[in-house]
Each structure stands twice: as structure tokens, then as C-alpha cells.
């Protein structure tokens, strides 16, 4: 008697794929990749915007610092009012200087003389919105 190999058994055989992907799997992978690239692009754009804003504000702070140093180094009382237009590379910035007697009193209630309060204000536009920064400091000129 010959033994026959039973090719038609009652147990179902699992079919193994040969390493191929279905079209929907490929499309799903491409969609996920595209979403990742879009998110990364948005993050890079936000970083560039933040860097530009930081550089612009650093430039404005430097303008205020430079003008403060000029006022402190100049002999005599500061001008009562003065305006400058400064080109920063990011646009024109208006620097406004105002000076007035400090009107401070000592411990005994006497007026402190020869002391001025200087206010420096920088105004500029960013994206159509008005921006400003301001510093105040005192300048003492004895015998003025």
C-alpha cells in the first residue's frame, strides 16, 4: 500500500505574505510622514520668528542703552525734550527723550537740587501694531 500525502487536509493553512505591503498601508505611512513634516516646518517657522523678534528687541535695548550712556556722559543738564529717528535694520524706531527736575526730597523734607529724571521711550511698529519700551534714570549735575 502506498501512502499518499494528504494535500487536502481539513485544517486550514496560514498564507504567509511575501513581504509586500498593501496600498492602504503605504498611503497611511505617507500621510503620517507628511503630518510630521508639516509639524516640523511649523516649529522651524516659529523658531525663526522668535529669533527675529529677539534680535529686534535686543536692538531696541541697545539703542536705549547707548542713548542713556550719551546723556550720562554729556556735561550739563540733559535737553528737556528731544526726538531721534533711528534705522535699526528692522525699520525706523523713534527715540523720545524727556527730562525734568526730579523733585525728590531728602530725609528732612528739603528739595534735592541738581537732579534730573530722564525718560527715554522707544516706539516702533511690528506687524502693524505699535510697540514701545521705556527706561527712566536720574542724572546729577552739581552746581547746575
Coordinates of C-alpha atoms in Angstrom, one line a residue:
X1 CA 0.0 0.0 0.0
X2 CA 1.1 3.3 -0.9
X3 CA 1.0 6.2 1.4
X4 CA -0.5 9.2 -0.1
X5 CA 0.3 12.6 1.1
X6 CA -2.8 14.3 2.2
X7 CA -2.8 17.6 0.4
X8 CA -6.3 18.4 1.2
X9 CA -6.4 18.2 5.0
X10 CA -9.2 19.6 7.0
X11 CA -7.0 22.2 8.9
X12 CA -6.7 25.4 7.1
X13 CA -3.1 26.5 6.3
X14 CA -2.0 30.1 7.0
X15 CA -0.9 32.0 4.0
X16 CA 2.3 34.0 4.6
X17 CA 2.7 37.3 2.8
X18 CA 5.9 37.6 0.8
X19 CA 7.0 41.0 2.3
X20 CA 4.6 43.1 0.2
X21 CA 2.5 46.0 1.7
X22 CA -1.0 46.8 0.9
X23 CA -1.7 50.1 -0.8
X24 CA -3.6 51.4 2.2
X25 CA -0.6 50.7 4.5
X26 CA 1.7 52.7 2.2
X27 CA -0.7 55.6 2.0
X28 CA -1.2 55.6 5.8
X29 CA 2.6 55.8 6.2
X30 CA 2.9 58.6 3.7
X31 CA 0.1 60.5 5.5
X32 CA 1.8 60.2 8.9
X33 CA 5.1 61.2 7.4
X34 CA 3.5 64.3 5.7
X35 CA 1.9 65.4 9.0
X36 CA 5.3 65.0 10.7
X37 CA 7.0 67.2 8.1
X38 CA 4.3 69.8 8.3
X39 CA 4.6 70.0 12.1
X40 CA 8.3 70.2 11.9
X41 CA 8.1 73.0 9.3
X42 CA 5.7 74.9 11.6
X43 CA 8.1 74.5 14.5
X44 CA 11.0 75.8 12.4
X45 CA 9.0 78.8 11.3
X46 CA 8.1 79.6 14.9
X47 CA 11.8 79.4 15.9
X48 CA 12.7 81.8 13.1
X49 CA 10.0 84.3 14.1
X50 CA 11.1 84.1 17.8
X51 CA 14.7 84.7 16.7
X52 CA 13.8 87.7 14.7
X53 CA 11.7 89.2 17.5
X54 CA 14.5 88.6 20.0
X55 CA 17.1 90.3 17.7
X56 CA 14.7 93.3 17.2
X57 CA 14.2 93.7 20.9
X58 CA 17.9 93.4 21.6
X59 CA 18.5 96.2 19.0
X60 CA 15.9 98.4 20.8
X61 CA 17.5 97.7 24.2
X62 CA 20.9 98.6 22.7
X63 CA 19.5 101.9 21.4
X64 CA 18.2 102.8 24.8
X65 CA 21.4 101.8 26.5
X66 CA 23.5 103.8 24.1
X67 CA 21.4 106.9 24.5
X68 CA 21.4 106.6 28.3
X69 CA 25.3 106.4 28.2
X70 CA 25.4 109.5 26.0
X71 CA 23.1 111.5 28.3
X72 CA 25.1 110.5 31.4
X73 CA 28.4 111.3 29.7
X74 CA 27.4 114.7 28.4
X75 CA 28.2 117.6 30.7
X76 CA 25.4 119.9 31.7
X77 CA 21.7 119.1 32.2
X78 CA 20.0 116.9 29.6
X79 CA 17.7 118.5 27.0
X80 CA 14.1 119.0 28.2
X81 CA 12.8 117.2 25.1
X82 CA 14.4 115.6 22.1
X83 CA 13.4 113.1 19.4
X84 CA 15.5 110.9 17.1
X85 CA 14.7 108.5 14.3
X86 CA 17.0 105.5 14.2
X87 CA 17.1 102.9 11.4
X88 CA 17.6 99.6 13.1
X89 CA 17.6 97.3 10.0
X90 CA 14.2 96.1 11.1
X91 CA 12.6 99.5 10.4
X92 CA 12.6 103.0 11.7
X93 CA 12.5 103.4 15.5
X94 CA 11.5 106.7 17.2
X95 CA 13.5 107.6 20.3
X96 CA 11.9 110.2 22.5
X97 CA 13.9 111.8 25.3
X98 CA 12.3 113.9 28.1
X99 CA 14.0 115.4 31.1
X100 CA 12.6 117.3 34.1
X101 CA 13.8 118.1 37.6
X102 CA 13.4 115.0 39.8
X103 CA 11.5 116.9 42.5
X104 CA 12.8 114.5 45.2
X105 CA 13.1 115.3 48.8
X106 CA 15.7 114.3 51.4
X107 CA 15.1 112.9 54.8
X108 CA 14.4 116.3 56.3
X109 CA 11.9 117.3 53.6
X110 CA 14.3 119.6 51.7
X111 CA 14.3 119.6 47.9
X112 CA 17.2 117.8 46.2
X113 CA 18.7 120.2 43.7
X114 CA 20.7 119.5 40.6
X115 CA 18.9 116.1 40.0
X116 CA 17.0 115.4 36.8
X117 CA 14.8 112.5 35.9
X118 CA 15.3 111.4 32.2
X119 CA 12.8 109.3 30.4
X120 CA 13.8 107.5 27.2
X121 CA 11.0 106.0 25.2
X122 CA 11.4 103.9 22.0
X123 CA 8.4 103.4 19.7
X124 CA 8.2 101.2 16.6
X125 CA 5.7 99.1 14.7
X126 CA 5.8 95.4 14.4
X127 CA 3.2 93.7 12.2
X128 CA 1.1 96.9 12.2
X129 CA 0.9 97.1 16.0
X130 CA 2.6 99.9 18.0
X131 CA 5.4 98.7 20.3
X132 CA 7.3 100.6 22.9
X133 CA 9.9 100.3 25.6
X134 CA 10.9 102.9 28.2
X135 CA 13.5 103.5 30.8
X136 CA 13.9 106.2 33.4
X137 CA 17.0 107.2 35.2
X138 CA 18.4 110.1 37.2
X139 CA 21.2 112.5 36.2
X140 CA 23.0 114.5 38.8
X141 CA 24.9 117.7 37.8
X142 CA 26.2 119.5 40.8
X143 CA 26.1 123.3 40.6
X144 CA 23.9 123.3 37.5

